[in-house]
mmCIF file of C-alpha atoms in Angstrom:
data_model
loop_
_atom_site.group_PDB
_atom_site.id
_atom_site.type_symbol
_atom_site.label_atom_id
_atom_site.label_comp_id
_atom_site.label_asym_id
_atom_site.label_seq_id
_atom_site.Cartn_x
_atom_site.Cartn_y
_atom_site.Cartn_z
ATOM 1 C CA MET V 1 79.403 -103.290 -59.454
ATOM 2 C CA ARG V 2 78.318 -101.260 -56.445
ATOM 3 C CA PHE V 3 78.946 -104.138 -54.090
ATOM 4 C CA SER V 4 82.502 -104.680 -55.338
ATOM 5 C CA LEU V 5 83.221 -100.934 -55.130
ATOM 6 C CA THR V 6 81.949 -100.857 -51.549
ATOM 7 C CA ILE V 7 84.133 -103.840 -50.590
ATOM 8 C CA PHE V 8 87.170 -102.224 -52.240
ATOM 9 C CA LEU V 9 86.638 -98.954 -50.362
ATOM 10 C CA LEU V 10 86.248 -100.785 -47.041
ATOM 11 C CA PHE V 11 89.507 -102.683 -47.525
ATOM 12 C CA PHE V 12 91.264 -99.554 -48.750
ATOM 13 C CA THR V 13 90.283 -97.596 -45.642
ATOM 14 C CA LEU V 14 91.292 -100.454 -43.335
ATOM 15 C CA PHE V 15 94.806 -100.632 -44.749
ATOM 16 C CA THR V 16 95.362 -96.919 -45.144
ATOM 17 C CA GLN V 17 96.944 -95.279 -42.141
ATOM 18 C CA ALA V 18 97.700 -91.629 -41.824
ATOM 19 C CA THR V 19 101.258 -91.110 -40.642
ATOM 20 C CA VAL V 20 102.001 -88.022 -38.626
ATOM 21 C CA TYR V 21 105.372 -86.319 -38.841
ATOM 22 C CA LYS V 22 106.919 -83.977 -36.289
ATOM 23 C CA TRP V 23 109.727 -81.480 -36.819
ATOM 24 C CA VAL V 24 111.216 -78.404 -35.206
ATOM 25 C CA ASP V 25 111.874 -75.297 -37.324
ATOM 26 C CA LYS V 26 114.832 -72.900 -37.021
ATOM 27 C CA ASP V 27 112.910 -70.762 -34.447
ATOM 28 C CA GLY V 28 112.361 -73.784 -32.183
ATOM 29 C CA LYS V 29 108.626 -74.172 -32.921
ATOM 30 C CA ILE V 30 107.270 -77.698 -33.146
ATOM 31 C CA HIS V 31 105.208 -78.534 -36.230
ATOM 32 C CA TYR V 32 103.109 -81.557 -37.179
ATOM 33 C CA SER V 33 102.136 -82.664 -40.684
ATOM 34 C CA ASP V 34 100.826 -85.633 -42.626
ATOM 35 C CA LYS V 35 103.518 -85.073 -45.280
ATOM 36 C CA PRO V 36 107.144 -86.026 -44.678
ATOM 37 C CA ILE V 37 109.528 -83.099 -44.307
ATOM 38 C CA GLU V 38 113.336 -83.303 -44.239
ATOM 39 C CA ASN V 39 114.562 -84.182 -40.706
ATOM 40 C CA ALA V 40 110.993 -85.004 -39.552
ATOM 41 C CA GLU V 41 110.315 -87.805 -37.103
ATOM 42 C CA THR V 42 107.389 -90.191 -37.335
ATOM 43 C CA VAL V 43 105.027 -89.782 -34.385
ATOM 44 C CA GLU V 44 103.894 -93.027 -32.782
ATOM 45 C CA PHE V 45 100.503 -92.906 -31.060
ATOM 46 C CA LYS V 46 99.602 -95.181 -28.203
ATOM 47 C CA SER V 47 96.532 -97.341 -28.693
ATOM 48 C CA ASN V 48 94.691 -95.490 -25.920
ATOM 49 C CA THR V 49 95.229 -92.028 -27.421
ATOM 50 C CA GLN V 50 91.845 -90.343 -27.554
ATOM 51 C CA ASN V 51 90.453 -86.871 -27.444
ATOM 52 C CA GLN V 52 88.514 -86.575 -24.235
ATOM 53 C CA ILE V 53 86.894 -83.678 -22.474
ATOM 54 C CA LYS V 54 86.081 -84.033 -18.816
ATOM 55 C CA LEU V 55 83.372 -81.792 -17.433
ATOM 56 C CA GLN V 56 83.415 -80.834 -13.818
ATOM 57 C CA ALA V 57 80.449 -82.025 -11.834
ATOM 58 C CA PHE V 58 78.122 -79.290 -10.680
ATOM 59 C CA LYS V 59 78.326 -78.718 -6.952
ATOM 60 C CA ALA V 60 75.652 -76.755 -5.159
ATOM 61 C CA ASN V 61 76.912 -73.822 -3.124
ATOM 62 C CA SER V 62 76.338 -74.006 0.580
ATOM 63 C CA SER V 63 74.865 -70.505 0.307
ATOM 64 C CA THR V 64 71.873 -71.728 -1.733
ATOM 65 C CA SER V 65 68.657 -70.135 -0.502
ATOM 66 C CA ASN V 66 65.900 -72.115 1.172
ATOM 67 C CA ASP V 67 63.547 -71.296 -1.727
ATOM 68 C CA ASP V 68 65.734 -73.293 -4.115
ATOM 69 C CA GLN V 69 65.958 -76.181 -1.674
ATOM 70 C CA ASP V 70 62.196 -76.138 -1.070
ATOM 71 C CA SER V 71 61.471 -76.215 -4.786
ATOM 72 C CA SER V 72 63.198 -79.595 -5.080
ATOM 73 C CA THR V 73 60.000 -81.326 -3.895
ATOM 74 C CA GLN V 74 58.604 -83.575 -6.607
ATOM 75 C CA TYR V 75 54.809 -83.284 -6.658
ATOM 76 C CA ASN V 76 52.369 -85.616 -8.344
ATOM 77 C CA LEU V 77 49.426 -83.423 -9.386
ATOM 78 C CA SER V 78 46.227 -84.465 -11.161
ATOM 79 C CA ILE V 79 42.680 -83.165 -11.707
ATOM 80 C CA THR V 80 40.158 -85.569 -10.174
ATOM 81 C CA SER V 81 36.906 -83.803 -11.039
ATOM 82 C CA PRO V 82 35.250 -83.119 -13.449
ATOM 83 C CA ASP V 83 36.177 -85.911 -15.855
ATOM 84 C CA GLU V 84 37.844 -85.337 -19.237
ATOM 85 C CA GLU V 85 35.330 -83.940 -21.783
ATOM 86 C CA GLU V 86 32.553 -83.942 -19.198
ATOM 87 C CA THR V 87 29.589 -81.687 -19.870
ATOM 88 C CA ILE V 88 28.464 -79.624 -16.900
ATOM 89 C CA TRP V 89 24.926 -78.275 -16.951
ATOM 90 C CA ASN V 90 24.734 -75.128 -14.841
ATOM 91 C CA ASN V 91 22.787 -71.996 -15.756
ATOM 92 C CA GLN V 92 24.787 -69.844 -13.307
ATOM 93 C CA GLY V 93 28.077 -70.889 -14.929
ATOM 94 C CA LYS V 94 29.417 -72.560 -11.787
ATOM 95 C CA ILE V 95 32.224 -75.105 -12.053
ATOM 96 C CA THR V 96 34.183 -76.779 -9.244
ATOM 97 C CA ILE V 97 37.619 -78.119 -10.188
ATOM 98 C CA MET V 98 39.159 -80.591 -7.730
ATOM 99 C CA ALA V 99 42.720 -81.892 -7.766
ATOM 100 C CA ARG V 100 44.870 -84.399 -5.923
ATOM 101 C CA ILE V 101 48.447 -83.574 -4.947
ATOM 102 C CA SER V 102 51.027 -85.762 -3.277
ATOM 103 C CA PRO V 103 52.980 -85.247 -1.169
ATOM 104 C CA ASN V 104 51.052 -82.524 0.647
ATOM 105 C CA LEU V 105 51.777 -78.996 -0.495
ATOM 106 C CA GLU V 106 54.575 -77.319 1.466
ATOM 107 C CA ALA V 107 53.887 -74.010 3.222
ATOM 108 C CA LYS V 108 55.860 -71.902 0.717
ATOM 109 C CA HIS V 109 54.154 -73.428 -2.330
ATOM 110 C CA VAL V 110 50.786 -72.567 -3.880
ATOM 111 C CA LEU V 111 48.420 -73.831 -6.554
ATOM 112 C CA VAL V 112 47.205 -71.738 -9.478
ATOM 113 C CA LEU V 113 44.361 -72.541 -11.846
ATOM 114 C CA LEU V 114 44.562 -71.707 -15.539
ATOM 115 C CA MET V 115 41.434 -71.654 -17.682
ATOM 116 C CA ASP V 116 42.102 -71.524 -21.412
ATOM 117 C CA GLY V 117 45.731 -70.553 -20.681
ATOM 118 C CA VAL V 118 44.866 -67.625 -18.369
ATOM 119 C CA ILE V 119 45.269 -67.643 -14.577
ATOM 120 C CA VAL V 120 41.863 -67.573 -12.881
ATOM 121 C CA GLY V 121 41.693 -66.206 -9.348
ATOM 122 C CA PRO V 122 44.416 -65.823 -6.741
ATOM 123 C CA PRO V 123 46.926 -68.571 -5.885
ATOM 124 C CA GLN V 124 45.744 -70.863 -3.087
ATOM 125 C CA THR V 125 46.826 -73.842 -1.029
ATOM 126 C CA SER V 126 43.562 -75.776 -1.384
ATOM 127 C CA PRO V 127 43.233 -78.169 -4.344
ATOM 128 C CA VAL V 128 39.541 -77.204 -4.751
ATOM 129 C CA PHE V 129 38.725 -74.290 -7.074
ATOM 130 C CA SER V 130 35.157 -72.913 -7.236
ATOM 131 C CA LEU V 131 34.363 -70.773 -10.253
ATOM 132 C CA LYS V 132 31.223 -68.873 -11.166
ATOM 133 C CA ASP V 133 29.921 -66.869 -14.109
ATOM 134 C CA ILE V 134 31.903 -68.946 -16.601
ATOM 135 C CA ASP V 135 30.779 -68.565 -20.201
ATOM 136 C CA ARG V 136 29.233 -71.583 -21.830
ATOM 137 C CA GLY V 137 31.299 -73.663 -24.231
ATOM 138 C CA GLU V 138 34.518 -75.652 -24.219
ATOM 139 C CA HIS V 139 37.205 -74.791 -21.661
ATOM 140 C CA SER V 140 40.631 -76.222 -20.878
ATOM 141 C CA PHE V 141 41.850 -76.286 -17.257
ATOM 142 C CA VAL V 142 45.378 -76.782 -15.901
ATOM 143 C CA ILE V 143 46.503 -76.624 -12.270
ATOM 144 C CA LYS V 144 50.132 -75.778 -11.465
ATOM 145 C CA ALA V 145 52.109 -76.030 -8.233
ATOM 146 C CA VAL V 146 54.361 -72.983 -7.943
ATOM 147 C CA ALA V 147 57.117 -71.905 -5.513
ATOM 148 C CA GLN V 148 57.276 -68.382 -4.065
ATOM 149 C CA ASN V 149 60.025 -67.474 -6.529
ATOM 150 C CA GLY V 150 57.654 -68.315 -9.426
ATOM 151 C CA LYS V 151 59.289 -71.606 -10.367
ATOM 152 C CA GLN V 152 56.804 -74.193 -11.620
ATOM 153 C CA LEU V 153 57.087 -77.387 -9.577
ATOM 154 C CA ALA V 154 54.362 -79.528 -11.152
ATOM 155 C CA SER V 155 51.503 -79.281 -13.613
ATOM 156 C CA THR V 156 48.462 -81.322 -14.550
ATOM 157 C CA PRO V 157 47.755 -82.263 -18.135
ATOM 158 C CA PRO V 158 45.053 -80.050 -19.678
ATOM 159 C CA ARG V 159 41.497 -81.131 -18.841
ATOM 160 C CA LYS V 160 38.814 -80.306 -21.429
ATOM 161 C CA ILE V 161 35.377 -79.524 -19.997
ATOM 162 C CA PHE V 162 32.145 -78.383 -21.620
ATOM 163 C CA LEU V 163 29.806 -75.988 -19.823
ATOM 164 C CA HIS V 164 26.187 -75.907 -20.917
ATOM 165 C CA ARG V 165 24.111 -72.920 -19.889
ATOM 166 C CA ALA V 166 20.571 -72.728 -21.101
ATOM 167 C CA ILE V 167 19.939 -69.158 -22.104
ATOM 168 C CA ILE V 168 16.342 -68.125 -22.278
ATOM 169 C CA ARG V 169 15.823 -64.843 -24.002
ATOM 170 C CA ARG V 170 12.375 -63.544 -23.622
ATOM 171 C CA GLN V 171 11.403 -61.641 -26.630
ATOM 172 C CA ALA V 172 8.628 -59.162 -26.342
ATOM 173 C CA THR V 173 5.342 -60.861 -27.028
ATOM 174 C CA PRO V 174 3.601 -59.018 -29.805
ATOM 175 C CA THR V 175 0.377 -57.536 -28.655
ATOM 176 C CA LEU V 176 -2.421 -56.470 -30.867
ATOM 177 C CA SER V 177 -3.348 -52.849 -30.798
ATOM 178 C CA PRO V 178 -7.007 -51.837 -31.179
ATOM 179 C CA GLY V 179 -8.043 -51.708 -34.750
ATOM 180 C CA ASP V 180 -5.454 -54.280 -35.995
ATOM 181 C CA HIS V 181 -7.415 -57.412 -36.758
#
Protein backbone atom coordinates (compact mmCIF):
# COMPACT_ATOMS: atom_id res chain seq x y z
CA MET A 1 0.00 0.00 0.00
CA ARG A 2 2.69 2.48 1.00
CA PHE A 3 4.86 1.52 -1.93
CA SER A 4 2.07 2.05 -4.47
CA LEU A 5 1.16 5.40 -2.88
CA THR A 6 4.79 6.52 -3.07
CA ILE A 7 5.02 5.52 -6.75
CA PHE A 8 1.75 7.35 -7.51
CA LEU A 9 2.98 10.54 -5.82
CA LEU A 10 6.29 10.41 -7.70
CA PHE A 11 4.55 10.08 -11.07
CA PHE A 12 2.02 12.75 -10.13
CA THR A 13 4.75 15.26 -9.28
CA LEU A 14 6.68 14.46 -12.47
CA PHE A 15 3.71 15.18 -14.71
CA THR A 16 2.39 18.17 -12.81
CA GLN A 17 3.75 21.47 -14.01
CA ALA A 18 2.93 24.81 -12.54
CA THR A 19 1.97 27.26 -15.26
CA VAL A 20 2.67 30.91 -14.67
CA TYR A 21 0.42 33.59 -16.10
CA LYS A 22 1.29 37.22 -16.71
CA TRP A 23 -1.09 40.15 -17.15
CA VAL A 24 -1.10 43.93 -16.99
CA ASP A 25 -3.79 45.71 -14.95
CA LYS A 26 -5.53 48.99 -15.84
CA ASP A 27 -2.79 51.01 -14.02
CA GLY A 28 -0.05 49.40 -16.13
CA LYS A 29 1.35 47.18 -13.35
CA ILE A 30 2.54 43.72 -14.34
CA HIS A 31 1.20 40.81 -12.28
CA TYR A 32 2.08 37.12 -12.18
CA SER A 33 -0.12 34.27 -10.95
CA ASP A 34 -0.49 30.51 -11.08
CA LYS A 35 -4.21 30.91 -11.87
CA PRO A 36 -5.42 31.97 -15.31
CA ILE A 37 -6.91 35.46 -15.48
CA GLU A 38 -8.80 36.95 -18.44
CA ASN A 39 -6.33 38.35 -21.03
CA ALA A 40 -3.35 36.70 -19.25
CA GLU A 41 -0.43 35.29 -21.20
CA THR A 42 1.35 32.06 -20.35
CA VAL A 43 4.96 32.69 -19.34
CA GLU A 44 7.50 30.37 -20.93
CA PHE A 45 10.67 29.79 -18.92
CA LYS A 46 13.95 28.88 -20.53
CA SER A 47 15.55 25.66 -19.36
CA ASN A 48 18.47 27.57 -17.83
CA THR A 49 16.29 29.86 -15.71
CA GLN A 50 17.62 29.69 -12.17
CA ASN A 51 17.78 31.88 -9.15
CA GLN A 52 21.41 32.72 -8.60
CA ILE A 53 23.17 35.10 -6.29
CA LYS A 54 26.70 36.10 -7.10
CA LEU A 55 28.85 37.33 -4.24
CA GLN A 56 31.65 39.71 -4.91
CA ALA A 57 35.07 38.40 -4.07
CA PHE A 58 36.73 40.08 -1.12
CA LYS A 59 39.62 42.27 -2.17
CA ALA A 60 42.13 43.48 0.36
CA ASN A 61 42.62 47.24 0.48
CA SER A 62 46.03 48.50 -0.43
CA SER A 63 45.91 50.51 2.80
CA THR A 64 46.00 47.36 4.97
CA SER A 65 48.41 47.80 7.88
CA ASN A 66 51.61 45.81 8.21
CA ASP A 67 50.27 44.17 11.38
CA ASP A 68 47.52 42.46 9.39
CA GLN A 69 49.98 41.37 6.72
CA ASP A 70 52.43 40.07 9.33
CA SER A 71 49.73 38.05 11.05
CA SER A 72 49.23 35.99 7.89
CA THR A 73 52.21 33.79 8.85
CA GLN A 74 51.10 30.22 9.47
CA TYR A 75 52.98 28.81 12.46
CA ASN A 76 53.29 25.19 13.46
CA LEU A 77 53.54 25.20 17.27
CA SER A 78 53.93 22.23 19.61
CA ILE A 79 55.08 21.50 23.18
CA THR A 80 58.12 19.22 23.13
CA SER A 81 58.77 18.85 26.86
CA PRO A 82 57.49 17.61 29.28
CA ASP A 83 55.53 14.73 27.75
CA GLU A 84 51.74 14.39 27.97
CA GLU A 85 50.67 13.29 31.49
CA GLU A 86 54.27 13.25 32.69
CA THR A 87 54.83 13.47 36.43
CA ILE A 88 57.50 15.94 37.49
CA TRP A 89 59.05 15.48 40.91
CA ASN A 90 60.31 18.82 42.20
CA ASN A 91 59.97 20.05 45.78
CA GLN A 92 60.56 23.69 44.75
CA GLY A 93 57.69 23.54 42.24
CA LYS A 94 59.92 24.19 39.23
CA ILE A 95 58.72 23.26 35.75
CA THR A 96 60.35 24.02 32.39
CA ILE A 97 58.03 24.01 29.38
CA MET A 98 59.74 23.81 25.97
CA ALA A 99 58.10 24.28 22.59
CA ARG A 100 58.98 24.04 18.92
CA ILE A 101 57.78 26.64 16.43
CA SER A 102 58.23 26.76 12.69
CA PRO A 103 58.87 28.93 10.85
CA ASN A 104 60.88 31.06 13.27
CA LEU A 105 58.88 33.65 15.18
CA GLU A 106 58.74 37.03 13.44
CA ALA A 107 59.93 40.13 15.31
CA LYS A 108 56.42 41.51 15.91
CA HIS A 109 55.06 38.23 17.29
CA VAL A 110 55.37 36.79 20.80
CA LEU A 111 54.61 33.59 22.69
CA VAL A 112 52.42 33.43 25.78
CA LEU A 113 52.08 30.53 28.20
CA LEU A 114 48.75 29.63 29.76
CA MET A 115 48.58 27.39 32.82
CA ASP A 116 45.11 26.12 33.63
CA GLY A 117 43.64 28.75 31.27
CA VAL A 118 45.46 31.72 32.86
CA ILE A 119 48.41 33.56 31.30
CA VAL A 120 51.58 32.93 33.30
CA GLY A 121 54.35 35.50 33.06
CA PRO A 122 55.03 38.12 30.41
CA PRO A 123 54.96 37.40 26.66
CA GLN A 124 58.33 36.34 25.26
CA THR A 125 60.04 35.37 22.04
CA SER A 126 61.82 32.30 23.44
CA PRO A 127 59.98 28.95 23.26
CA VAL A 128 61.38 27.96 26.69
CA PHE A 129 59.32 28.88 29.77
CA SER A 130 60.79 28.38 33.27
CA LEU A 131 58.28 28.39 36.11
CA LYS A 132 58.80 28.14 39.85
CA ASP A 133 56.65 27.86 42.96
CA ILE A 134 53.94 25.96 41.10
CA ASP A 135 51.46 24.18 43.34
CA ARG A 136 51.48 20.41 43.26
CA GLY A 137 48.79 18.59 41.31
CA GLU A 138 47.50 18.39 37.75
CA HIS A 139 48.07 21.35 35.42
CA SER A 140 47.20 22.03 31.79
CA PHE A 141 49.59 24.10 29.66
CA VAL A 142 48.98 25.82 26.30
CA ILE A 143 51.38 28.03 24.37
CA LYS A 144 50.00 30.60 21.91
CA ALA A 145 51.71 32.68 19.23
CA VAL A 146 50.20 36.17 19.25
CA ALA A 147 50.58 39.27 17.04
CA GLN A 148 51.04 42.76 18.51
CA ASN A 149 47.39 43.55 17.82
CA GLY A 150 46.37 40.59 20.04
CA LYS A 151 45.35 38.27 17.21
CA GLN A 152 46.10 34.62 17.95
CA LEU A 153 48.25 33.13 15.19
CA ALA A 154 48.77 29.58 16.48
CA SER A 155 48.16 27.47 19.55
CA THR A 156 49.35 24.15 20.92
CA PRO A 157 46.91 21.51 22.08
CA PRO A 158 46.62 21.42 25.88
CA ARG A 159 49.37 19.43 27.60
CA LYS A 160 48.46 17.79 30.93
CA ILE A 161 51.30 17.58 33.45
CA PHE A 162 51.42 16.39 37.05
CA LEU A 163 53.68 18.08 39.59
CA HIS A 164 54.64 16.12 42.68
CA ARG A 165 56.01 18.05 45.63
CA ALA A 166 56.81 16.16 48.76
CA ILE A 167 55.63 18.26 51.65
CA ILE A 168 57.17 17.46 54.97
CA ARG A 169 55.39 19.06 57.85
CA ARG A 170 57.25 18.79 61.04
CA GLN A 171 54.90 18.54 63.86
CA ALA A 172 56.12 19.44 67.27
CA THR A 173 57.58 16.40 68.94
CA PRO A 174 55.83 15.88 72.22
CA THR A 175 58.18 16.19 75.10
CA LEU A 176 57.60 14.86 78.52
CA SER A 177 57.46 17.35 81.31
CA PRO A 178 58.86 16.42 84.73
CA GLY A 179 56.40 14.49 86.76
CA ASP A 180 54.50 13.01 83.75
CA HIS A 181 55.48 9.37 83.62
